[in-house]
PDB file of C-alpha atoms in Angstrom:
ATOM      1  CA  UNK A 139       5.756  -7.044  14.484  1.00 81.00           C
ATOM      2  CA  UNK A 140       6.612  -7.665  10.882  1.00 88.00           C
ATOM      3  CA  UNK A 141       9.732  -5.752   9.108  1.00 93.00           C
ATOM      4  CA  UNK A 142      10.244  -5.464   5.874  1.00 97.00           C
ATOM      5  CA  UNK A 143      14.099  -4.400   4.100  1.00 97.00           C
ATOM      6  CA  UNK A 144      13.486  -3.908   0.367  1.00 98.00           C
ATOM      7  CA  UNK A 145      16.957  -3.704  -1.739  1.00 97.00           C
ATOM      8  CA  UNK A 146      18.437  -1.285  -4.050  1.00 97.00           C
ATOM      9  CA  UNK A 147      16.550   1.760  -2.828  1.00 97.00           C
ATOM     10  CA  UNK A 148      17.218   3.003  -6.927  1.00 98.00           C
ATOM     11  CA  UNK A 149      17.638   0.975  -9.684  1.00 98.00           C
ATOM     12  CA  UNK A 150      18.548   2.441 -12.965  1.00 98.00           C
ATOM     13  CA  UNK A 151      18.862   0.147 -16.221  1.00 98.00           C
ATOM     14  CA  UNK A 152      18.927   0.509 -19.990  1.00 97.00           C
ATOM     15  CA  UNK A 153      15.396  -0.175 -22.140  1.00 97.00           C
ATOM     16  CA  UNK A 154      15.600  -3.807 -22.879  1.00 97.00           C
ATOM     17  CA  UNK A 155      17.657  -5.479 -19.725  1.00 97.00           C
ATOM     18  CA  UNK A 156      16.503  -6.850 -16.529  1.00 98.00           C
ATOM     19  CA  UNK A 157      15.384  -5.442 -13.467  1.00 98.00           C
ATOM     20  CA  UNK A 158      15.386  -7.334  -9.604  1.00 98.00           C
ATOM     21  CA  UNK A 159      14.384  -6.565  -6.651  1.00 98.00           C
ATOM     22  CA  UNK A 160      14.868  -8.238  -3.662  1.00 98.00           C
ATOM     23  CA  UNK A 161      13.158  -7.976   0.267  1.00 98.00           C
ATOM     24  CA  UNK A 162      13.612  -9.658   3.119  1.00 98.00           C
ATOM     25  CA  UNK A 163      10.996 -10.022   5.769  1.00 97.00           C
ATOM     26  CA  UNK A 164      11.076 -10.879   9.538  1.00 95.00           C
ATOM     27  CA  UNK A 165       8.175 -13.073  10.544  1.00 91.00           C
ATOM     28  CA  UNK A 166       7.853 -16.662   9.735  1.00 90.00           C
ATOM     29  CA  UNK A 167       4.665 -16.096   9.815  1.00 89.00           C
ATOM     30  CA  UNK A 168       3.983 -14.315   6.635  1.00 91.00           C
ATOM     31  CA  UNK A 169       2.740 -16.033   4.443  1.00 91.00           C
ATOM     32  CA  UNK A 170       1.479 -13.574   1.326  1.00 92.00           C
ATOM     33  CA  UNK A 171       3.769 -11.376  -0.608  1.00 95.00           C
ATOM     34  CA  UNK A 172       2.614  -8.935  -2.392  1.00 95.00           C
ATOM     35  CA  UNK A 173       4.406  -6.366  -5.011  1.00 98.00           C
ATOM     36  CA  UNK A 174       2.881  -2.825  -6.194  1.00 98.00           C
ATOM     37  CA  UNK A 175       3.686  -0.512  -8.456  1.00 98.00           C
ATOM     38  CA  UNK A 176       3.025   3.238  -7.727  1.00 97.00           C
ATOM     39  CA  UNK A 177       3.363   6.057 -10.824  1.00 95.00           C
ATOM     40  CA  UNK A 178       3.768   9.762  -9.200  1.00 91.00           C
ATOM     41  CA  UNK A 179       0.754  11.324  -7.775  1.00 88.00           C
ATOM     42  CA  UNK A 180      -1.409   8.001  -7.497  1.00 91.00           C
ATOM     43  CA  UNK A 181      -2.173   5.097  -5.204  1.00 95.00           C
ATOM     44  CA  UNK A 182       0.158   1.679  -5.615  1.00 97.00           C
ATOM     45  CA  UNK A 183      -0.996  -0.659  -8.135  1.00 96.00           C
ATOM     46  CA  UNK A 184      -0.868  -4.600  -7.825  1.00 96.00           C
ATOM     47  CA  UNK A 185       1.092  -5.903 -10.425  1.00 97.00           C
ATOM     48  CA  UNK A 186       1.946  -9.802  -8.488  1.00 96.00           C
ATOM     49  CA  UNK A 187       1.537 -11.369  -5.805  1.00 94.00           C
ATOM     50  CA  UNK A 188       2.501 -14.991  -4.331  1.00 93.00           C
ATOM     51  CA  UNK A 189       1.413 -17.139  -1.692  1.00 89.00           C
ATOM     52  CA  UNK A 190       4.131 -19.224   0.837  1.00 82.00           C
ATOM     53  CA  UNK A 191       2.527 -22.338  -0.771  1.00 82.00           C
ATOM     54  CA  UNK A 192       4.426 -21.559  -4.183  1.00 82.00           C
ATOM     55  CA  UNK A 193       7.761 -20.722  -4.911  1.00 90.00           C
ATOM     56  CA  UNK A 194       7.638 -18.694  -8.158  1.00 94.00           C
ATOM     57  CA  UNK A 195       4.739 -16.999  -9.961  1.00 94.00           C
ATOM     58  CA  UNK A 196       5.468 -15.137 -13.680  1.00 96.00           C
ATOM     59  CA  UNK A 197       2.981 -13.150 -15.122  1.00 94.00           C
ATOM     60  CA  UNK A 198       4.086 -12.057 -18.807  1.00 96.00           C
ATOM     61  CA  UNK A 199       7.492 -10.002 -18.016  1.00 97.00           C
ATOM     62  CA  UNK A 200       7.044 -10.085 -14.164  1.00 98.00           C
ATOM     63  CA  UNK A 201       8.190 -12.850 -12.232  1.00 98.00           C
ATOM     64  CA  UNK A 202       8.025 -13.597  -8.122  1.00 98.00           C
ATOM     65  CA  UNK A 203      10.372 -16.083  -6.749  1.00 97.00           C
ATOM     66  CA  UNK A 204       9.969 -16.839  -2.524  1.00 96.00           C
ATOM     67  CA  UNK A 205      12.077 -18.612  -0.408  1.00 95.00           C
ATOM     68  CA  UNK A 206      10.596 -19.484   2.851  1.00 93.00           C
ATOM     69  CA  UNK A 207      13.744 -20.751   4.239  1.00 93.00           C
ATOM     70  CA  UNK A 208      15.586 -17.464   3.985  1.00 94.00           C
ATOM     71  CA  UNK A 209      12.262 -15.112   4.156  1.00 95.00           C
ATOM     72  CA  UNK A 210      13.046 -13.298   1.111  1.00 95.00           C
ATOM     73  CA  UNK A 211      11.335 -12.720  -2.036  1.00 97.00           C
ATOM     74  CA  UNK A 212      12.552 -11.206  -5.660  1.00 98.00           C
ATOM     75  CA  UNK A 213      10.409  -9.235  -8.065  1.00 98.00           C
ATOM     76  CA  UNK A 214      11.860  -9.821 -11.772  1.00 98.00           C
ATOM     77  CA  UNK A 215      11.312  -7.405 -14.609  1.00 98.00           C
ATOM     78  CA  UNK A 216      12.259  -8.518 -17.792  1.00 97.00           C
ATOM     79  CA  UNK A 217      12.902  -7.005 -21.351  1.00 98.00           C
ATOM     80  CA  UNK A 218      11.801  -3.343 -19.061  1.00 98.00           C
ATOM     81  CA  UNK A 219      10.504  -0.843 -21.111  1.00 97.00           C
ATOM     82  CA  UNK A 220      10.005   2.734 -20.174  1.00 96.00           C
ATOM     83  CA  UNK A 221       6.586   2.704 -18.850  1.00 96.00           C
ATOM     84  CA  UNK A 222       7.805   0.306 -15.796  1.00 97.00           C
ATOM     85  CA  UNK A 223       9.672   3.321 -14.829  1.00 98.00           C
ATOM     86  CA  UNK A 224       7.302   3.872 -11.202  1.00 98.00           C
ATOM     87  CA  UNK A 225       8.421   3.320  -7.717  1.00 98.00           C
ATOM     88  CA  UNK A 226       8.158  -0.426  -6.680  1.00 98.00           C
ATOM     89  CA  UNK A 227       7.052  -1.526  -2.908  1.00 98.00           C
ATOM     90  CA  UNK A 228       7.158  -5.063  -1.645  1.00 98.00           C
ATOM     91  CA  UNK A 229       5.450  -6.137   1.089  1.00 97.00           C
ATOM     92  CA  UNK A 230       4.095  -8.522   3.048  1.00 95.00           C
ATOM     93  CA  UNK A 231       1.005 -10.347   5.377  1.00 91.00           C
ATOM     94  CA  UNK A 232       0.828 -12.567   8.653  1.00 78.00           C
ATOM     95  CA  UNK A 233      -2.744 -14.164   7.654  1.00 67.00           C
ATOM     96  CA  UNK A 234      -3.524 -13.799   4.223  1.00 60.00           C
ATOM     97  CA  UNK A 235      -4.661 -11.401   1.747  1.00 54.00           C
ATOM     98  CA  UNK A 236      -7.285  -9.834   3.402  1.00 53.00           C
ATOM     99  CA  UNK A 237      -4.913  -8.391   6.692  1.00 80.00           C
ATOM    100  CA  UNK A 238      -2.977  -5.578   7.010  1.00 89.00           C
ATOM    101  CA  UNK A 239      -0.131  -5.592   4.587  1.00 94.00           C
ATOM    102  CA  UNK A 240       3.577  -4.242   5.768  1.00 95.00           C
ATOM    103  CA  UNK A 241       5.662  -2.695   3.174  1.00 97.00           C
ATOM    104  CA  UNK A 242       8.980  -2.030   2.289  1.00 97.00           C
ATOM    105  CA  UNK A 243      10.669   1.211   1.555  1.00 96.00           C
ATOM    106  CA  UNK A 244      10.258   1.018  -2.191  1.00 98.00           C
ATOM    107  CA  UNK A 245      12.355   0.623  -5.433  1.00 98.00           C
ATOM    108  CA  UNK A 246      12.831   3.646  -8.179  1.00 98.00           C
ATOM    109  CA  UNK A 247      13.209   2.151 -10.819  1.00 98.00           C
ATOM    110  CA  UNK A 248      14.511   4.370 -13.925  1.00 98.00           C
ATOM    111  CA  UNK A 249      14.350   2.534 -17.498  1.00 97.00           C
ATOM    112  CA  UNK A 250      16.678   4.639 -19.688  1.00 95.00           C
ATOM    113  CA  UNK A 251      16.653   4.599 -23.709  1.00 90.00           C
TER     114      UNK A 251
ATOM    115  CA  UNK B 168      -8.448   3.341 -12.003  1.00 76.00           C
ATOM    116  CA  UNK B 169      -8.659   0.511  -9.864  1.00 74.00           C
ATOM    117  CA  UNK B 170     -12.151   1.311  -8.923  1.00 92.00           C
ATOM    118  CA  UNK B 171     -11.581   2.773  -5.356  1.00 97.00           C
ATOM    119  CA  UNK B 172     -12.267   6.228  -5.189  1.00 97.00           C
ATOM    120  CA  UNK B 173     -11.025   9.151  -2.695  1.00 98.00           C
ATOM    121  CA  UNK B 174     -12.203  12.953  -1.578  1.00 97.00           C
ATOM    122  CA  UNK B 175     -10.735  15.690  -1.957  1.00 97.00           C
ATOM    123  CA  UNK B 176      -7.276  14.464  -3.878  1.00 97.00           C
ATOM    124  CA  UNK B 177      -5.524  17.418  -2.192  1.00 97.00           C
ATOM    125  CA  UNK B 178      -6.153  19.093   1.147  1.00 98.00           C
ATOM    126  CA  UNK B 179      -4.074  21.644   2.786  1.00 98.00           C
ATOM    127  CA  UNK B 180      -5.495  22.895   5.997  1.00 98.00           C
ATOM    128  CA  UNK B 181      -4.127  24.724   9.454  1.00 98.00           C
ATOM    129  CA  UNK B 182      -2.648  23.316  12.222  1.00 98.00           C
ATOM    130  CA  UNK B 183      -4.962  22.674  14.825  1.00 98.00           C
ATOM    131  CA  UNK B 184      -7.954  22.209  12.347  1.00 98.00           C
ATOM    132  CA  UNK B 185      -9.947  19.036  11.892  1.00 98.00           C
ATOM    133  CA  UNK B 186     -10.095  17.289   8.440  1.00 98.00           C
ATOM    134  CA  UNK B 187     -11.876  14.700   6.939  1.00 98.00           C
ATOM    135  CA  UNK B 188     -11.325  12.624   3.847  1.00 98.00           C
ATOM    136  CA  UNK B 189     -14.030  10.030   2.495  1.00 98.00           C
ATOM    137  CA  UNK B 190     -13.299   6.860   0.741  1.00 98.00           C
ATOM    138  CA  UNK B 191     -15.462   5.662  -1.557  1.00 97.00           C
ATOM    139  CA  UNK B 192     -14.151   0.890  -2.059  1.00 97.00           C
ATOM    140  CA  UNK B 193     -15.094  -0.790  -4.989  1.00 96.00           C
ATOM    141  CA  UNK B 194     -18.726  -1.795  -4.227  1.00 92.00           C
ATOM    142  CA  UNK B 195     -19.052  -5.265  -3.521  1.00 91.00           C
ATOM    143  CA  UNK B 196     -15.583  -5.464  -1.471  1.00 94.00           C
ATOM    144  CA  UNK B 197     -16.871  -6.018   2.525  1.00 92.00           C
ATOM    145  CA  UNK B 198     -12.918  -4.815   3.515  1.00 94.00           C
ATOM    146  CA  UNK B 199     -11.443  -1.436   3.907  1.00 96.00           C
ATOM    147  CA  UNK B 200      -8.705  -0.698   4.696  1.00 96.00           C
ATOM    148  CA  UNK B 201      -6.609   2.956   5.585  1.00 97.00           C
ATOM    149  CA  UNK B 202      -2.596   3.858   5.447  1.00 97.00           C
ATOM    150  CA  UNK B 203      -0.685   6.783   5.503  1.00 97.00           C
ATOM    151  CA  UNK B 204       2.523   7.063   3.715  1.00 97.00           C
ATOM    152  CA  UNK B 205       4.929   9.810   3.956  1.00 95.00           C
ATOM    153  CA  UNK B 206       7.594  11.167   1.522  1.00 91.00           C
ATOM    154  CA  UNK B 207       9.823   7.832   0.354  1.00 90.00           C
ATOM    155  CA  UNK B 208       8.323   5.170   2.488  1.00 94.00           C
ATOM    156  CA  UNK B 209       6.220   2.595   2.343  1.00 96.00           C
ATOM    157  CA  UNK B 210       2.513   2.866   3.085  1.00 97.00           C
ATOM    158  CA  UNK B 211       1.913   2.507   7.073  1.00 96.00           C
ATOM    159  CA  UNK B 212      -1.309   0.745   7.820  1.00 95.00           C
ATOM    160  CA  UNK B 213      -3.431   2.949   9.948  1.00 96.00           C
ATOM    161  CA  UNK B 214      -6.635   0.488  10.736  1.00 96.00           C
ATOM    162  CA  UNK B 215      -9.165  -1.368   8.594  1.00 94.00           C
ATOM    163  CA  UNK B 216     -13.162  -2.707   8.328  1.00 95.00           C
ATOM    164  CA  UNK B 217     -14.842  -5.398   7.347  1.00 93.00           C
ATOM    165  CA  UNK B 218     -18.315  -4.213   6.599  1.00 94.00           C
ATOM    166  CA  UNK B 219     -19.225  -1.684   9.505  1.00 94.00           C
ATOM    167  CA  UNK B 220     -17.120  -3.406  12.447  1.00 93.00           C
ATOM    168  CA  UNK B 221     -13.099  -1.636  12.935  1.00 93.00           C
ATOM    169  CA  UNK B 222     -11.179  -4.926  13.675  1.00 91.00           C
ATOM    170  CA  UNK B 223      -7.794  -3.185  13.911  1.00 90.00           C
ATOM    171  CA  UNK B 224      -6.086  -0.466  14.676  1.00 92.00           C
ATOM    172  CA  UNK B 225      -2.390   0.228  14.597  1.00 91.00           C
ATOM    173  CA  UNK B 226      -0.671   2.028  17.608  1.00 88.00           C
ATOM    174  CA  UNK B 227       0.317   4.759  15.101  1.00 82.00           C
ATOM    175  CA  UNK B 228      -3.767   5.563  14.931  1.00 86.00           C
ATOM    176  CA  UNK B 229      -3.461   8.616  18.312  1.00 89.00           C
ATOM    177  CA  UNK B 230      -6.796   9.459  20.065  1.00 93.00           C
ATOM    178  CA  UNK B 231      -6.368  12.730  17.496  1.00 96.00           C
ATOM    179  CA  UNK B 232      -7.658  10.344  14.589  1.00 96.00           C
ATOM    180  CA  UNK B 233     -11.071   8.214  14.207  1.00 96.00           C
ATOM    181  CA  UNK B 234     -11.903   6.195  11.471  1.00 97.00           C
ATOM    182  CA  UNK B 235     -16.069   5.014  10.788  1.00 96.00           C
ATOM    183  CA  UNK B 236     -17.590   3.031   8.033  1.00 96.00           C
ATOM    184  CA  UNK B 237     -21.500   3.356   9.265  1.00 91.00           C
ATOM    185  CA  UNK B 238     -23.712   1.962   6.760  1.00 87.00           C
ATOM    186  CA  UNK B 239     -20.132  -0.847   5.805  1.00 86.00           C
ATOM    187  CA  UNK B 240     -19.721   1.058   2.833  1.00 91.00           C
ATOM    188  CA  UNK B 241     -17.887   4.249   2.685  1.00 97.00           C
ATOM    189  CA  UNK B 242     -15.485   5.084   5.199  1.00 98.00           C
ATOM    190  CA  UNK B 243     -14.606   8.112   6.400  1.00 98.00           C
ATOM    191  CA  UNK B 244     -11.318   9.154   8.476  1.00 98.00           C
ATOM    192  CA  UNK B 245     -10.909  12.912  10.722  1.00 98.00           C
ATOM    193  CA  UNK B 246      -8.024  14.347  12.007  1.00 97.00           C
ATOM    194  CA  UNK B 247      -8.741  16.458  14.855  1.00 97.00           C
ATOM    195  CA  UNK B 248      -6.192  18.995  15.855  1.00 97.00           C
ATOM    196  CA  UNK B 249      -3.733  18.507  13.021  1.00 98.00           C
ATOM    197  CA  UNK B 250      -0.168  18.767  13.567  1.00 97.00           C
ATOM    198  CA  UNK B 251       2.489  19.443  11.241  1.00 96.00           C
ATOM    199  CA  UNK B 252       3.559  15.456  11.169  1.00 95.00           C
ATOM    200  CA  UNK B 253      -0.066  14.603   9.964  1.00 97.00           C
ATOM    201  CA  UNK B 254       1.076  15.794   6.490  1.00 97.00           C
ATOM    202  CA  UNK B 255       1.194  12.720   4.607  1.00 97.00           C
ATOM    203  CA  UNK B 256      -0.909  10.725   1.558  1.00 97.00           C
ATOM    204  CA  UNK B 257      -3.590   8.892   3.526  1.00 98.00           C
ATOM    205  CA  UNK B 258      -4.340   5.779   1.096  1.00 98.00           C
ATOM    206  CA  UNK B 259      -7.794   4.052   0.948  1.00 98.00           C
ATOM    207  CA  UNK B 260      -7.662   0.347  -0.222  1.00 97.00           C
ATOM    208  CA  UNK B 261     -10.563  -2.648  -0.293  1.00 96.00           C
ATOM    209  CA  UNK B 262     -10.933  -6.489  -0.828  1.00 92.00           C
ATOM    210  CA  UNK B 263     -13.301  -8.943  -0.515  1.00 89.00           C
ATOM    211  CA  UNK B 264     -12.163 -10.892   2.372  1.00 85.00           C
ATOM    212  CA  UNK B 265      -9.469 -13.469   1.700  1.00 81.00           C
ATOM    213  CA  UNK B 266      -8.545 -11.178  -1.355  1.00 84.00           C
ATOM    214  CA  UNK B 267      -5.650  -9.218  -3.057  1.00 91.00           C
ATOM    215  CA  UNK B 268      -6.156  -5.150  -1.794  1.00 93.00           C
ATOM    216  CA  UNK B 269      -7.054  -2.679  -4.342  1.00 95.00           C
ATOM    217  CA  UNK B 270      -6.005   0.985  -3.527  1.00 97.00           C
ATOM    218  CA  UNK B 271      -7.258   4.408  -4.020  1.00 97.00           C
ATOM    219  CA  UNK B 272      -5.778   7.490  -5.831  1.00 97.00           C
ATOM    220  CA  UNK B 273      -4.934   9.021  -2.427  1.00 97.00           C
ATOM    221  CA  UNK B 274      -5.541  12.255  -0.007  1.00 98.00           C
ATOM    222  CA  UNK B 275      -2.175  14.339  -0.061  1.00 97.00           C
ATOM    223  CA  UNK B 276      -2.706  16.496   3.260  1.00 98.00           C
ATOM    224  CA  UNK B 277      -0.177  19.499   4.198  1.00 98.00           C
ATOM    225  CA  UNK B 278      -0.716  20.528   7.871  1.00 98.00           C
ATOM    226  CA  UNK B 279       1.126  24.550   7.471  1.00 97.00           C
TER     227      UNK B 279
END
């Protein structure tokens, strides 16, 4: 089946710099890619996602890049800000968005003043 | 609030009792899905509907758990017998099919 690594397990940066994630995933396959955000005590939130058709997708400060060839796939946070302190989760789906989505083992990310 | 709702939040319960926990999707979605996610992991997908028909289960899902969605709109899943490695947050999420997944606030259980 399909494994997911999901890289740094923390993150800690100052209010104002950049943030990146990075996971790797197993099957060639997979072809949607997910990220979620999840705040303590509540269920993961979708902030992005991107299908294998596209190789980046920005949404304000969030960015997705893929690459197919290596089968990983980068969340970027930029100009973080204290509320995007959360736990992060990649993950990822054999056939499409409406299957059974494999995760990572999350990002804490920590945005300090 | 993303619209999918969950009952109770919080369950703590003995071990060998059942438990059930009701998830309430976002009312036009025709998927459900369930996951369980323990303390720093990932979610773990358990199995999932689309309207009333379970098209998957994951090997994880033992004969101790059953998942229905009668009427192919709130689902329901019981634990029967719990055991101390059932304590978990069991996650609810829904789509329309071919859609991004929308999850619930959770059910924290704590088998003692």
């Amino acid at each position: 089946g399909e494994n997911v690594e999901q890289h740094p397990s923390t993150l800690s940066v100052q209010e104002g710099d950049s943030a990146v994630i990075k996971c790797t995933y197993s099957d060639s396959a997979s072809n949607y890619f997910p990220w979620y955000k999840q705040e303590l005590g509540k269920g993961p939130q979708l902030i992005i996602d991107i299908r294998s058709n596209v190789g980046e997708k920005k949404d304000q400060r969030i960015a997705v890049t893929l690459n197919k060839t290596a089968k990983h796939f980068s969340l970027h946070i930029t100009e973080t800000q204290p509320e995007d302190s959360a736990v992060y989760f990649c993950a990822a789906s054999t056939t499409g968005t409406a299957s059974k989505l494999t995760f990572g083992t999350g990002t804490r990310l920590q945005v300090t003043l | 609030d993303t619209g999918v709702s969950q009952d109770p939040r919080h369950k703590i319960t003995k071990r060998g009792q059942n438990v059930t926990f009701r998830c309430d999707p976002i009312s036009e979605h025709n998927r459900l899905y369930w996951y369980r996610q323990t303390l720093g992991q990932g979610p773990e997908f358990l199995t999932y509907f689309q309207n009333e028909a379970q098209l998957e289960k994951s090997r994880l899902l033992s004969d101790r758990f059953s998942a229905e969605r009668p009427k192919g709109s709130f689902s329901t899943l019981e634990i029967q017998r719990t055991e101390q490695g059932d304590s978990a947050m069991y996650l609810c999420a829904s789509s329309l099919v071919g859609q991004e997944q929308y999850f619930g606030p959770g059910t924290r259980l704590t088998v003692t």
